[in-house]
Short mmCIF file of C-alpha atoms in Angstrom, two decimals:
data_model
loop_
_atom_site.label_atom_id
_atom_site.label_comp_id
_atom_site.label_asym_id
_atom_site.label_seq_id
_atom_site.Cartn_x
_atom_site.Cartn_y
_atom_site.Cartn_z
CA MET Q 1421 -71.89 48.95 -6.11
CA ASN Q 1422 -70.35 50.00 -9.76
CA GLN Q 1423 -69.56 48.26 -12.39
CA PRO Q 1424 -66.64 46.88 -11.55
CA HIS Q 1425 -62.96 48.72 -12.74
CA PHE Q 1426 -60.93 45.77 -13.70
CA GLN Q 1427 -57.51 45.88 -16.19
CA ASP Q 1428 -55.93 43.08 -17.40
CA LEU Q 1429 -52.32 42.68 -17.10
CA ASP Q 1430 -50.29 39.80 -18.25
CA HIS Q 1431 -48.80 36.44 -16.93
CA GLY Q 1432 -52.39 35.29 -15.87
CA ILE Q 1433 -52.77 39.03 -14.02
CA THR Q 1434 -57.25 40.90 -13.17
CA LEU Q 1435 -56.07 44.02 -11.42
CA ILE Q 1436 -59.20 44.97 -10.11
CA ASP Q 1437 -61.40 48.43 -8.09
CA ALA Q 1438 -61.78 47.25 -4.71
CA GLN Q 1439 -64.32 50.04 -4.44
CA VAL Q 1440 -62.96 50.96 -1.31
CA VAL Q 1441 -64.37 54.56 0.49
CA ARG Q 1442 -63.70 55.12 -4.07
CA HIS Q 1443 -62.38 54.26 -7.09
CA GLY Q 1444 -58.72 53.80 -7.52
CA LEU Q 1445 -57.59 53.22 -3.77
CA ALA Q 1446 -56.89 49.59 -2.97
CA ALA Q 1447 -56.64 47.12 -5.39
CA SER Q 1448 -57.16 43.06 -5.06
CA TYR Q 1449 -56.01 41.21 -7.11
CA LEU Q 1450 -56.85 37.58 -9.52
CA ILE Q 1451 -54.25 35.35 -10.91
CA VAL Q 1452 -54.91 32.64 -13.04
CA GLU Q 1453 -53.20 28.70 -14.15
CA ASN Q 1454 -53.73 26.37 -15.99
CA GLY Q 1455 -57.62 26.82 -14.76
CA ARG Q 1456 -56.61 27.82 -11.38
CA ALA Q 1457 -57.96 31.17 -9.40
CA ALA Q 1458 -56.65 32.92 -6.56
CA PHE Q 1459 -57.10 36.25 -5.10
CA VAL Q 1460 -54.12 38.16 -3.68
CA GLU Q 1461 -56.68 40.92 -1.23
CA THR Q 1462 -60.03 41.03 -0.17
CA GLY Q 1463 -61.29 44.75 -0.06
CA THR Q 1464 -63.60 44.76 2.90
CA SER Q 1465 -67.52 42.51 2.43
CA HIS Q 1466 -68.98 45.37 0.33
CA SER Q 1467 -65.71 45.34 -2.29
CA VAL Q 1468 -66.94 41.24 -3.21
CA PRO Q 1469 -70.09 41.47 -5.46
CA VAL Q 1470 -67.17 43.38 -7.52
CA LEU Q 1471 -64.81 40.58 -7.50
CA LEU Q 1472 -67.63 38.18 -7.62
CA GLU Q 1473 -68.56 39.77 -11.09
CA VAL Q 1474 -65.15 39.62 -12.63
CA LEU Q 1475 -64.13 35.45 -11.73
CA GLU Q 1476 -66.85 35.66 -13.73
CA HIS Q 1477 -66.74 38.47 -16.51
CA LYS Q 1478 -63.53 35.72 -17.49
CA GLY Q 1479 -64.84 32.61 -17.67
CA LEU Q 1480 -64.80 31.08 -14.14
CA SER Q 1481 -66.58 29.23 -12.37
CA ARG Q 1482 -66.48 29.38 -7.83
CA GLU Q 1483 -65.57 26.44 -6.89
CA GLN Q 1484 -62.46 27.27 -9.06
CA VAL Q 1485 -60.62 29.53 -7.04
CA ASP Q 1486 -57.92 27.43 -4.45
CA TYR Q 1487 -57.08 30.10 -2.10
CA VAL Q 1488 -58.24 34.12 -1.07
CA ILE Q 1489 -54.46 36.00 0.33
CA PRO Q 1490 -54.97 38.89 2.75
CA THR Q 1491 -51.65 40.20 2.82
CA HIS Q 1492 -52.20 40.86 6.39
CA VAL Q 1493 -55.49 41.89 9.02
CA HIS Q 1494 -56.19 45.42 8.47
CA LEU Q 1495 -59.59 45.97 7.25
CA ASP Q 1496 -58.89 47.39 3.53
CA HIS Q 1497 -56.40 43.97 2.63
CA ALA Q 1498 -58.52 41.45 5.09
CA GLY Q 1499 -62.32 42.76 5.76
CA GLY Q 1500 -64.40 41.18 2.68
CA ALA Q 1501 -62.26 37.41 3.10
CA GLY Q 1502 -64.75 35.99 5.39
CA THR Q 1503 -67.48 36.78 3.21
CA LEU Q 1504 -65.38 35.73 0.08
CA MET Q 1505 -64.60 32.98 1.56
CA ALA Q 1506 -68.23 32.06 2.47
CA GLN Q 1507 -68.78 32.06 -1.46
CA LEU Q 1508 -65.71 29.74 -2.76
CA PRO Q 1509 -66.33 26.46 -2.04
CA ASN Q 1510 -63.16 25.41 -2.53
CA ALA Q 1511 -61.13 28.34 -1.09
CA ARG Q 1512 -58.68 28.73 1.76
CA LEU Q 1513 -57.79 31.78 2.88
CA VAL Q 1514 -54.06 32.21 3.66
CA ILE Q 1515 -52.56 34.17 5.88
CA HIS Q 1516 -49.90 35.30 7.94
CA PRO Q 1517 -49.58 33.06 11.61
CA ARG Q 1518 -49.36 36.44 13.74
CA GLY Q 1519 -53.04 37.25 11.77
CA ALA Q 1520 -54.90 33.54 11.99
CA ARG Q 1521 -56.23 34.09 14.88
CA HIS Q 1522 -57.91 37.16 13.93
CA MET Q 1523 -59.57 35.30 10.44
CA ILE Q 1524 -61.24 32.16 12.42
CA ASP Q 1525 -62.67 34.57 15.45
CA PRO Q 1526 -62.46 38.68 14.44
CA SER Q 1527 -64.12 39.94 17.46
CA ARG Q 1528 -60.48 41.90 18.82
CA LEU Q 1529 -60.59 42.53 15.06
CA ILE Q 1530 -63.57 44.26 14.90
CA ALA Q 1531 -63.71 45.52 18.60
CA GLY Q 1532 -60.36 47.74 17.44
CA ALA Q 1533 -61.73 49.46 14.02
CA THR Q 1534 -64.81 50.21 15.49
CA ALA Q 1535 -62.52 52.17 18.49
CA VAL Q 1536 -61.13 53.91 15.82
CA TYR Q 1537 -63.79 54.18 13.36
CA GLY Q 1538 -66.50 54.39 14.80
CA GLU Q 1539 -70.08 52.09 13.76
CA ALA Q 1540 -71.31 54.39 11.68
CA VAL Q 1541 -68.24 54.48 9.43
CA MET Q 1542 -67.71 50.79 9.75
CA ALA Q 1543 -70.78 49.85 8.50
CA ARG Q 1544 -70.33 51.84 5.76
CA ASP Q 1545 -66.75 51.43 4.69
CA PHE Q 1546 -66.25 47.96 6.08
CA GLY Q 1547 -69.48 46.27 6.50
CA THR Q 1548 -70.46 42.22 7.83
CA ILE Q 1549 -66.79 40.40 8.77
CA LEU Q 1550 -67.30 36.65 8.80
CA PRO Q 1551 -65.90 34.34 11.36
CA ILE Q 1552 -63.98 31.93 8.81
CA PRO Q 1553 -63.63 28.56 9.72
CA GLU Q 1554 -59.67 27.04 11.20
CA ASP Q 1555 -60.02 24.11 8.82
CA ARG Q 1556 -60.05 26.38 5.29
CA VAL Q 1557 -57.26 28.38 6.98
CA ILE Q 1558 -53.94 27.72 6.43
CA GLN Q 1559 -51.64 29.74 7.75
CA ALA Q 1560 -48.38 30.76 5.76
CA GLY Q 1561 -44.90 31.50 7.94
CA ASP Q 1562 -40.94 33.04 5.79
CA GLY Q 1563 -41.03 30.32 2.79
CA ASP Q 1564 -44.35 28.96 2.53
CA SER Q 1565 -45.74 28.95 -0.45
CA VAL Q 1566 -48.59 27.32 -2.10
CA SER Q 1567 -49.42 25.78 -5.88
CA LEU Q 1568 -51.76 27.48 -8.16
CA GLY Q 1569 -52.47 24.97 -11.14
CA GLY Q 1570 -47.79 24.29 -10.34
CA ARG Q 1571 -47.00 28.42 -10.69
CA GLU Q 1572 -46.18 28.78 -7.07
CA LEU Q 1573 -46.80 31.16 -4.93
CA VAL Q 1574 -43.88 31.51 -1.87
CA PHE Q 1575 -44.71 34.27 1.47
CA LEU Q 1576 -41.72 36.38 3.07
CA ASP Q 1577 -42.11 37.45 6.11
CA THR Q 1578 -42.16 41.12 6.29
CA PRO Q 1579 -42.79 43.32 8.65
CA GLY Q 1580 -41.96 47.08 9.80
CA HIS Q 1581 -46.02 47.78 8.51
CA ALA Q 1582 -46.76 45.99 10.35
CA LEU Q 1583 -45.97 42.03 12.20
CA HIS Q 1584 -48.84 39.59 10.96
CA HIS Q 1585 -48.16 41.28 6.93
CA PHE Q 1586 -46.19 38.35 4.35
CA CYS Q 1587 -45.62 39.92 1.32
CA VAL Q 1588 -46.56 37.61 -2.08
CA VAL Q 1589 -43.55 36.97 -4.50
CA ASP Q 1590 -44.86 36.37 -7.78
CA GLU Q 1591 -41.71 34.47 -9.98
CA LYS Q 1592 -43.54 33.93 -13.45
CA GLY Q 1593 -45.52 37.12 -12.71
CA ARG Q 1594 -42.53 38.73 -12.35
CA GLY Q 1595 -43.08 40.42 -9.28
CA ILE Q 1596 -43.96 40.55 -5.92
CA TYR Q 1597 -47.74 41.67 -4.68
CA THR Q 1598 -46.57 43.90 -1.51
CA GLY Q 1599 -49.25 44.42 0.42
CA ASP Q 1600 -48.59 47.64 2.82
CA THR Q 1601 -45.01 46.46 2.43
CA PHE Q 1602 -43.38 48.51 -0.09
CA GLY Q 1603 -45.88 52.21 -0.18
CA ILE Q 1604 -48.94 53.53 -1.04
CA ALA Q 1605 -49.14 55.24 -4.94
CA TYR Q 1606 -51.96 57.26 -5.71
CA ARG Q 1607 -52.07 56.66 -9.45
CA GLU Q 1608 -53.34 60.27 -9.93
CA LEU Q 1609 -50.52 61.55 -8.69
CA ASP Q 1610 -48.31 60.21 -11.33
CA THR Q 1611 -46.51 62.11 -13.09
CA GLU Q 1612 -43.05 61.82 -15.83
CA ARG Q 1613 -41.33 60.58 -13.85
CA GLY Q 1614 -43.19 57.60 -12.83
CA ALA Q 1615 -45.57 56.57 -9.63
CA PHE Q 1616 -44.82 58.73 -6.48
CA VAL Q 1617 -44.57 55.75 -3.72
CA TYR Q 1618 -44.48 56.74 0.25
CA PRO Q 1619 -44.77 54.96 3.33
CA THR Q 1620 -47.34 53.68 5.09
CA THR Q 1621 -46.73 53.59 8.45
CA THR Q 1622 -49.98 53.17 10.31
CA PRO Q 1623 -51.74 51.95 13.99
CA VAL Q 1624 -50.26 50.30 16.04
CA GLN Q 1625 -47.20 47.70 14.91
CA PHE Q 1626 -45.07 51.10 12.80
CA ASP Q 1627 -40.74 49.88 13.41
CA PRO Q 1628 -38.89 51.74 11.15
CA GLU Q 1629 -35.89 49.05 11.76
CA ALA Q 1630 -38.08 46.07 10.76
CA LEU Q 1631 -39.99 48.47 7.69
CA HIS Q 1632 -36.21 49.81 6.23
CA ALA Q 1633 -35.46 46.17 6.13
CA SER Q 1634 -38.81 44.40 4.44
CA VAL Q 1635 -38.60 46.96 1.74
CA ASP Q 1636 -34.54 45.86 1.00
CA ARG Q 1637 -35.84 42.35 1.12
CA LEU Q 1638 -38.60 43.50 -1.72
CA VAL Q 1639 -36.60 44.54 -4.10
CA ALA Q 1640 -33.36 41.95 -3.87
CA GLN Q 1641 -36.00 39.27 -4.98
CA GLY Q 1642 -34.30 40.63 -8.17
CA LEU Q 1643 -37.68 40.64 -9.93
CA ASP Q 1644 -39.29 42.99 -12.30
CA TYR Q 1645 -42.66 44.40 -10.52
CA MET Q 1646 -44.24 45.02 -6.68
CA TYR Q 1647 -48.28 44.99 -7.16
CA LEU Q 1648 -49.19 47.31 -4.19
CA THR Q 1649 -52.74 47.22 -2.87
CA HIS Q 1650 -52.78 51.28 -2.53
CA PHE Q 1651 -52.74 50.78 -6.06
CA GLY Q 1652 -51.67 48.94 -9.17
CA ARG Q 1653 -48.67 47.40 -10.47
CA VAL Q 1654 -44.62 49.98 -9.49
CA GLY Q 1655 -41.38 48.80 -11.27
CA GLY Q 1656 -39.48 48.49 -13.86
CA GLU Q 1657 -36.46 50.48 -14.29
CA SER Q 1658 -37.91 53.36 -11.51
CA LEU Q 1659 -37.64 50.97 -9.36
CA GLY Q 1660 -34.61 51.66 -7.37
CA ARG Q 1661 -36.32 55.33 -7.62
CA LEU Q 1662 -38.36 53.97 -5.97
CA GLN Q 1663 -36.36 51.89 -2.98
CA THR Q 1664 -34.32 54.93 -2.64
CA GLU Q 1665 -37.89 57.59 -1.73
CA GLN Q 1666 -39.19 54.81 0.41
CA HIS Q 1667 -36.37 54.55 3.24
CA GLU Q 1668 -35.58 58.65 2.73
CA MET Q 1669 -39.14 59.48 3.80
CA ILE Q 1670 -39.39 56.54 6.72
CA GLU Q 1671 -36.31 58.88 7.58
CA GLU Q 1672 -38.19 61.97 7.28
CA PHE Q 1673 -41.36 60.75 9.58
CA LEU Q 1674 -38.28 60.30 12.59
CA ALA Q 1675 -37.63 63.27 12.35
CA LEU Q 1676 -40.52 64.94 12.43
CA GLY Q 1677 -41.43 62.40 15.06
CA ARG Q 1678 -38.63 63.30 16.81
CA ALA Q 1679 -38.79 66.91 16.25
CA HIS Q 1680 -42.46 67.65 17.84
CA ARG Q 1681 -42.32 64.29 20.26
CA ARG Q 1682 -42.62 66.75 23.61
CA ASP Q 1683 -45.15 69.20 21.89
CA GLY Q 1684 -47.98 67.86 24.14
CA GLU Q 1685 -52.15 68.90 22.88
CA GLY Q 1686 -50.38 70.25 19.96
CA ARG Q 1687 -48.60 67.17 18.97
CA HIS Q 1688 -50.75 65.49 17.35
CA GLN Q 1689 -51.88 68.17 14.67
CA ALA Q 1690 -48.32 69.90 13.97
CA LEU Q 1691 -47.49 66.19 13.24
CA CYS Q 1692 -50.79 65.65 10.59
CA ASP Q 1693 -49.15 69.30 9.16
CA GLY Q 1694 -45.43 69.06 8.94
CA MET Q 1695 -46.20 65.43 6.97
CA MET Q 1696 -48.24 66.77 4.36
CA ALA Q 1697 -45.92 70.10 4.37
CA LEU Q 1698 -43.60 67.28 3.53
CA PHE Q 1699 -46.33 64.57 0.41
CA VAL Q 1700 -47.14 68.84 -0.57
CA LYS Q 1701 -42.75 69.77 -0.64
CA ARG Q 1702 -41.63 65.65 -1.86
CA LEU Q 1703 -44.64 66.53 -5.00
CA ALA Q 1704 -43.52 69.21 -6.29
CA ALA Q 1705 -40.17 67.64 -6.96
CA HIS Q 1706 -41.66 64.90 -8.87
CA GLY Q 1707 -43.58 67.55 -11.06
CA CYS Q 1708 -47.26 66.56 -9.81
CA ARG Q 1709 -49.71 69.20 -10.97
CA LEU Q 1710 -51.99 69.18 -9.38
CA PRO Q 1711 -53.88 71.99 -7.54
CA GLU Q 1712 -52.46 71.86 -3.56
CA SER Q 1713 -56.55 71.52 -2.60
CA ARG Q 1714 -56.78 68.13 -4.15
CA ILE Q 1715 -53.24 66.68 -2.86
CA ARG Q 1716 -54.92 67.30 -0.09
CA GLU Q 1717 -57.53 65.74 -0.66
CA LEU Q 1718 -55.83 62.86 -1.50
CA LEU Q 1719 -53.64 62.36 1.25
CA THR Q 1720 -55.21 63.66 4.41
CA MET Q 1721 -56.54 60.31 5.21
CA ASP Q 1722 -53.77 58.98 5.10
CA VAL Q 1723 -51.80 61.45 6.71
CA GLU Q 1724 -54.13 61.05 9.27
CA LEU Q 1725 -53.80 58.39 10.01
CA ASN Q 1726 -50.22 58.05 9.38
CA VAL Q 1727 -49.59 60.67 12.24
CA GLN Q 1728 -51.59 58.00 15.16
CA GLY Q 1729 -48.82 55.58 14.08
CA LEU Q 1730 -46.36 57.32 14.14
CA GLU Q 1731 -47.15 59.19 18.36
CA VAL Q 1732 -48.08 54.48 19.26
CA TRP Q 1733 -43.97 54.04 17.63
CA LEU Q 1734 -43.00 57.70 20.01
CA ASP Q 1735 -44.81 56.55 22.83
CA LYS Q 1736 -43.28 53.40 22.71
CA GLN Q 1737 -39.46 55.92 22.23
CA PRO Q 1738 -36.61 55.46 26.26
CA ALA Q 1739 -37.49 58.56 27.68
CA GLY Q 1740 -34.76 61.45 27.06
#
């Protein structure tokens, strides 16, 4: 594991690069209030030494961490939760009710991910996934909250990307920790217009109507920022633009899927090619000057996962 990359934001928030696969792909956020701490997102088990090192750098003991809060149980967000909790004697895991069982007994989570990635990639990219004792798990439903040193963190049920997804409203931080609900923004794609944020439709629970509604619900909270897991804080004056572009791209994904729905064996590749072309076109309009080869390098993995999720959604649609 490399040296930690982190950035102190305001309002007691530190952005930590969880170093999942590469730098700048997945973040964890450390929130500190009145000497108490919480991690939002854990990355993988490989990320845990980095998170603990940043905690130490901030002059905080492991006993001062009260909460570990993955937004959902996908492995780049929660794969390290068990390993991290084992190092934090006073912490409790806060998780969506639909995801709690996978944190207490991760066997099905491990089996499903291994079926997608294979054992070698699982070991390389995600490491060991440890169970968490049930008595250390808090299930947070819509509107529930916890207090971190007197700082209220409120949980919103935000399906669309996954049914087991919540977002975390942090009014003192003037924003929301959005997991994957408000999309992905790799900072290499930033331009003078700001961040380029696109939806993530990874398998197997993509629901476009729910995702539209969840995006709007986040913006309707009236806060300044979205703290993205992939990657970093976005917002300010650009928040309305980002909201609009999320909606536009969700609909473009659906149109692409419908156009190739009956393509047979060639459907997957046609969808991958079409989605990449969509991104390349949008990035040109965004003012991105990266070579197309670099854009493809950054986005190929997400295009593949997005298309897999889009195909699951397509296959659930009634014939006609």
